[in-house]
mmCIF file with all atom_site columns, C-alpha atoms in Angstrom:
data_model
loop_
_atom_site.group_PDB
_atom_site.id
_atom_site.type_symbol
_atom_site.label_atom_id
_atom_site.label_alt_id
_atom_site.label_comp_id
_atom_site.label_asym_id
_atom_site.label_entity_id
_atom_site.label_seq_id
_atom_site.pdbx_PDB_ins_code
_atom_site.Cartn_x
_atom_site.Cartn_y
_atom_site.Cartn_z
_atom_site.occupancy
_atom_site.B_iso_or_equiv
_atom_site.pdbx_formal_charge
_atom_site.auth_seq_id
_atom_site.auth_comp_id
_atom_site.auth_asym_id
_atom_site.auth_atom_id
_atom_site.pdbx_PDB_model_num
ATOM 1  C CA . PRO Z 1 1  ? -0.004 -0.159 -0.110  1.00 64.00 ? 612 PRO Z CA 1
ATOM 2  C CA . ASP Z 1 2  ? 0.914  3.702  -0.428  1.00 75.00 ? 613 ASP Z CA 1
ATOM 3  C CA . VAL Z 1 3  ? 1.202  4.206  3.342   1.00 83.00 ? 614 VAL Z CA 1
ATOM 4  C CA . ILE Z 1 4  ? 3.981  1.463  3.613   1.00 86.00 ? 615 ILE Z CA 1
ATOM 5  C CA . VAL Z 1 5  ? 5.778  3.022  0.534   1.00 83.00 ? 616 VAL Z CA 1
ATOM 6  C CA . GLY Z 1 6  ? 5.663  6.501  2.225   1.00 85.00 ? 617 GLY Z CA 1
ATOM 7  C CA . ALA Z 1 7  ? 6.834  5.242  5.415   1.00 89.00 ? 618 ALA Z CA 1
ATOM 8  C CA . ARG Z 1 8  ? 9.928  3.480  3.950   1.00 88.00 ? 619 ARG Z CA 1
ATOM 9  C CA . PHE Z 1 9  ? 10.582 6.526  1.700   1.00 87.00 ? 620 PHE Z CA 1
ATOM 10 C CA . TYR Z 1 10 ? 10.652 8.704  4.973   1.00 88.00 ? 621 TYR Z CA 1
ATOM 11 C CA . ARG Z 1 11 ? 12.805 6.277  6.903   1.00 91.00 ? 622 ARG Z CA 1
ATOM 12 C CA . ALA Z 1 12 ? 15.224 6.083  4.054   1.00 91.00 ? 623 ALA Z CA 1
ATOM 13 C CA . TRP Z 1 13 ? 15.421 9.936  3.926   1.00 89.00 ? 624 TRP Z CA 1
ATOM 14 C CA . LEU Z 1 14 ? 16.036 10.024 7.750   1.00 90.00 ? 625 LEU Z CA 1
ATOM 15 C CA . THR Z 1 15 ? 18.775 7.337  7.414   1.00 91.00 ? 626 THR Z CA 1
ATOM 16 C CA . VAL Z 1 16 ? 20.492 9.212  4.750   1.00 90.00 ? 627 VAL Z CA 1
ATOM 17 C CA . THR Z 1 17 ? 20.274 12.460 6.868   1.00 87.00 ? 628 THR Z CA 1
ATOM 18 C CA . GLN Z 1 18 ? 21.575 10.583 9.982   1.00 88.00 ? 629 GLN Z CA 1
ATOM 19 C CA . LEU Z 1 19 ? 24.583 9.469  7.959   1.00 89.00 ? 630 LEU Z CA 1
ATOM 20 C CA . GLY Z 1 20 ? 25.596 13.011 7.243   1.00 86.00 ? 631 GLY Z CA 1
ATOM 21 C CA . LEU Z 1 21 ? 24.344 12.854 3.651   1.00 89.00 ? 632 LEU Z CA 1
ATOM 22 C CA . ALA Z 1 22 ? 22.064 14.914 1.600   1.00 87.00 ? 633 ALA Z CA 1
ATOM 23 C CA . ALA Z 1 23 ? 19.482 13.623 -0.769  1.00 89.00 ? 634 ALA Z CA 1
ATOM 24 C CA . CYS Z 1 24 ? 17.789 15.373 -3.788  1.00 87.00 ? 635 CYS Z CA 1
ATOM 25 C CA . PRO Z 1 25 ? 14.796 13.595 -5.392  1.00 85.00 ? 636 PRO Z CA 1
ATOM 26 C CA . LEU Z 1 26 ? 14.611 13.240 -9.077  1.00 83.00 ? 637 LEU Z CA 1
ATOM 27 C CA . ASN Z 1 27 ? 11.134 12.149 -9.509  1.00 77.00 ? 638 ASN Z CA 1
ATOM 28 C CA . ALA Z 1 28 ? 9.608  14.425 -12.103 1.00 73.00 ? 639 ALA Z CA 1
ATOM 29 C CA . GLN Z 1 29 ? 10.610 11.987 -15.060 1.00 70.00 ? 640 GLN Z CA 1
ATOM 30 C CA . TYR Z 1 30 ? 8.815  9.152  -13.426 1.00 70.00 ? 641 TYR Z CA 1
ATOM 31 C CA . ALA Z 1 31 ? 5.510  11.056 -13.611 1.00 76.00 ? 642 ALA Z CA 1
ATOM 32 C CA . ASP Z 1 32 ? 5.311  9.992  -17.156 1.00 83.00 ? 643 ASP Z CA 1
ATOM 33 C CA . ASP Z 1 33 ? 4.045  6.418  -17.979 1.00 83.00 ? 644 ASP Z CA 1
ATOM 34 C CA . GLU Z 1 34 ? 6.690  5.787  -20.777 1.00 87.00 ? 645 GLU Z CA 1
ATOM 35 C CA . ALA Z 1 35 ? 9.524  6.932  -18.490 1.00 83.00 ? 646 ALA Z CA 1
ATOM 36 C CA . ARG Z 1 36 ? 8.410  4.614  -15.635 1.00 81.00 ? 647 ARG Z CA 1
ATOM 37 C CA . ALA Z 1 37 ? 8.276  1.729  -18.187 1.00 84.00 ? 648 ALA Z CA 1
ATOM 38 C CA . ARG Z 1 38 ? 11.822 2.450  -19.561 1.00 86.00 ? 649 ARG Z CA 1
ATOM 39 C CA . ALA Z 1 39 ? 13.109 2.590  -15.815 1.00 83.00 ? 650 ALA Z CA 1
ATOM 40 C CA . ALA Z 1 40 ? 11.553 -0.563 -14.908 1.00 85.00 ? 651 ALA Z CA 1
ATOM 41 C CA . ALA Z 1 41 ? 13.171 -2.281 -17.879 1.00 89.00 ? 652 ALA Z CA 1
ATOM 42 C CA . TRP Z 1 42 ? 16.402 -0.714 -17.110 1.00 89.00 ? 653 TRP Z CA 1
ATOM 43 C CA . PHE Z 1 43 ? 16.470 -1.850 -13.592 1.00 87.00 ? 654 PHE Z CA 1
ATOM 44 C CA . ALA Z 1 44 ? 15.060 -5.213 -14.556 1.00 92.00 ? 655 ALA Z CA 1
ATOM 45 C CA . LEU Z 1 45 ? 12.222 -4.918 -12.111 1.00 90.00 ? 656 LEU Z CA 1
ATOM 46 C CA . PRO Z 1 46 ? 9.705  -7.825 -11.622 1.00 92.00 ? 657 PRO Z CA 1
ATOM 47 C CA . GLU Z 1 47 ? 6.340  -7.546 -13.554 1.00 87.00 ? 658 GLU Z CA 1
ATOM 48 C CA . GLY Z 1 48 ? 4.039  -5.010 -11.934 1.00 81.00 ? 659 GLY Z CA 1
ATOM 49 C CA . ALA Z 1 49 ? 6.756  -3.195 -9.878  1.00 82.00 ? 660 ALA Z CA 1
ATOM 50 C CA . HIS Z 1 50 ? 7.791  0.394  -10.821 1.00 76.00 ? 661 HIS Z CA 1
ATOM 51 C CA . VAL Z 1 51 ? 10.245 2.966  -9.665  1.00 79.00 ? 662 VAL Z CA 1
ATOM 52 C CA . VAL Z 1 52 ? 8.909  5.103  -6.734  1.00 79.00 ? 663 VAL Z CA 1
ATOM 53 C CA . SER Z 1 53 ? 11.788 7.507  -6.367  1.00 81.00 ? 664 SER Z CA 1
ATOM 54 C CA . VAL Z 1 54 ? 15.169 8.113  -7.608  1.00 84.00 ? 665 VAL Z CA 1
ATOM 55 C CA . TRP Z 1 55 ? 17.540 10.276 -5.387  1.00 88.00 ? 666 TRP Z CA 1
ATOM 56 C CA . ARG Z 1 56 ? 20.911 11.841 -6.067  1.00 89.00 ? 667 ARG Z CA 1
ATOM 57 C CA . VAL Z 1 57 ? 22.817 11.428 -2.646  1.00 93.00 ? 668 VAL Z CA 1
ATOM 58 C CA . GLY Z 1 58 ? 26.039 13.142 -1.689  1.00 92.00 ? 669 GLY Z CA 1
ATOM 59 C CA . ARG Z 1 59 ? 27.833 14.550 1.503   1.00 88.00 ? 670 ARG Z CA 1
ATOM 60 C CA . ALA Z 1 60 ? 26.088 17.261 3.132   1.00 79.00 ? 671 ALA Z CA 1
ATOM 61 C CA . LYS Z 1 61 ? 28.119 20.424 3.577   1.00 75.00 ? 672 LYS Z CA 1
ATOM 62 C CA . THR Z 1 62 ? 26.910 21.315 6.894   1.00 66.00 ? 673 THR Z CA 1
ATOM 63 C CA . SER Z 1 63 ? 28.515 24.755 6.843   1.00 63.00 ? 674 SER Z CA 1
ATOM 64 C CA . MET Z 1 64 ? 26.139 25.508 3.946   1.00 63.00 ? 675 MET Z CA 1
ATOM 65 C CA . LEU Z 1 65 ? 22.985 24.341 5.706   1.00 61.00 ? 676 LEU Z CA 1
ATOM 66 C CA . PRO Z 1 66 ? 20.570 26.654 7.382   1.00 67.00 ? 677 PRO Z CA 1
ATOM 67 C CA . ALA Z 1 67 ? 19.675 25.907 11.056  1.00 71.00 ? 678 ALA Z CA 1
ATOM 68 C CA . SER Z 1 68 ? 16.484 23.664 11.039  1.00 72.00 ? 679 SER Z CA 1
ATOM 69 C CA . ALA Z 1 69 ? 13.491 23.682 13.367  1.00 75.00 ? 680 ALA Z CA 1
ATOM 70 C CA . ARG Z 1 70 ? 12.892 19.886 12.684  1.00 78.00 ? 681 ARG Z CA 1
ATOM 71 C CA . LEU Z 1 71 ? 13.452 17.181 15.323  1.00 80.00 ? 682 LEU Z CA 1
ATOM 72 C CA . PRO Z 1 72 ? 16.714 15.135 14.550  1.00 80.00 ? 683 PRO Z CA 1
ATOM 73 C CA . PRO Z 1 73 ? 16.085 11.729 12.790  1.00 77.00 ? 684 PRO Z CA 1
ATOM 74 C CA . ARG Z 1 74 ? 16.750 9.768  15.912  1.00 78.00 ? 685 ARG Z CA 1
ATOM 75 C CA . ALA Z 1 75 ? 13.900 11.449 17.742  1.00 81.00 ? 686 ALA Z CA 1
ATOM 76 C CA . LEU Z 1 76 ? 11.578 10.609 14.877  1.00 77.00 ? 687 LEU Z CA 1
ATOM 77 C CA . VAL Z 1 77 ? 12.346 6.878  14.207  1.00 72.00 ? 688 VAL Z CA 1
ATOM 78 C CA . VAL Z 1 78 ? 10.772 5.030  17.242  1.00 70.00 ? 689 VAL Z CA 1
ATOM 79 C CA . ASP Z 1 79 ? 10.731 1.486  16.059  1.00 70.00 ? 690 ASP Z CA 1
ATOM 80 C CA . ASP Z 1 80 ? 11.620 -0.963 13.482  1.00 67.00 ? 691 ASP Z CA 1
ATOM 81 C CA . ARG Z 1 81 ? 8.362  -0.894 11.270  1.00 65.00 ? 692 ARG Z CA 1
ATOM 82 C CA . PRO Z 1 82 ? 8.614  0.164  7.703   1.00 60.00 ? 693 PRO Z CA 1
#
């Protein structure tokens, strides 16, 4: 279900942040049916599966990041569920 996909997406993003990395989603190209089909073929996904999100991930330059009012990832991830 979409809720599980969303929870896994959020958990992955929090993990990336916790590791001191930054992520930039590159999802616009997958809004198109043809692009999604090409991505499924490229990644050899099983029948019925599709790309949900693609990210560009790299080291975060903390000196360039503004202060955040958000809670730290450790305070948001409370258990091992997806």
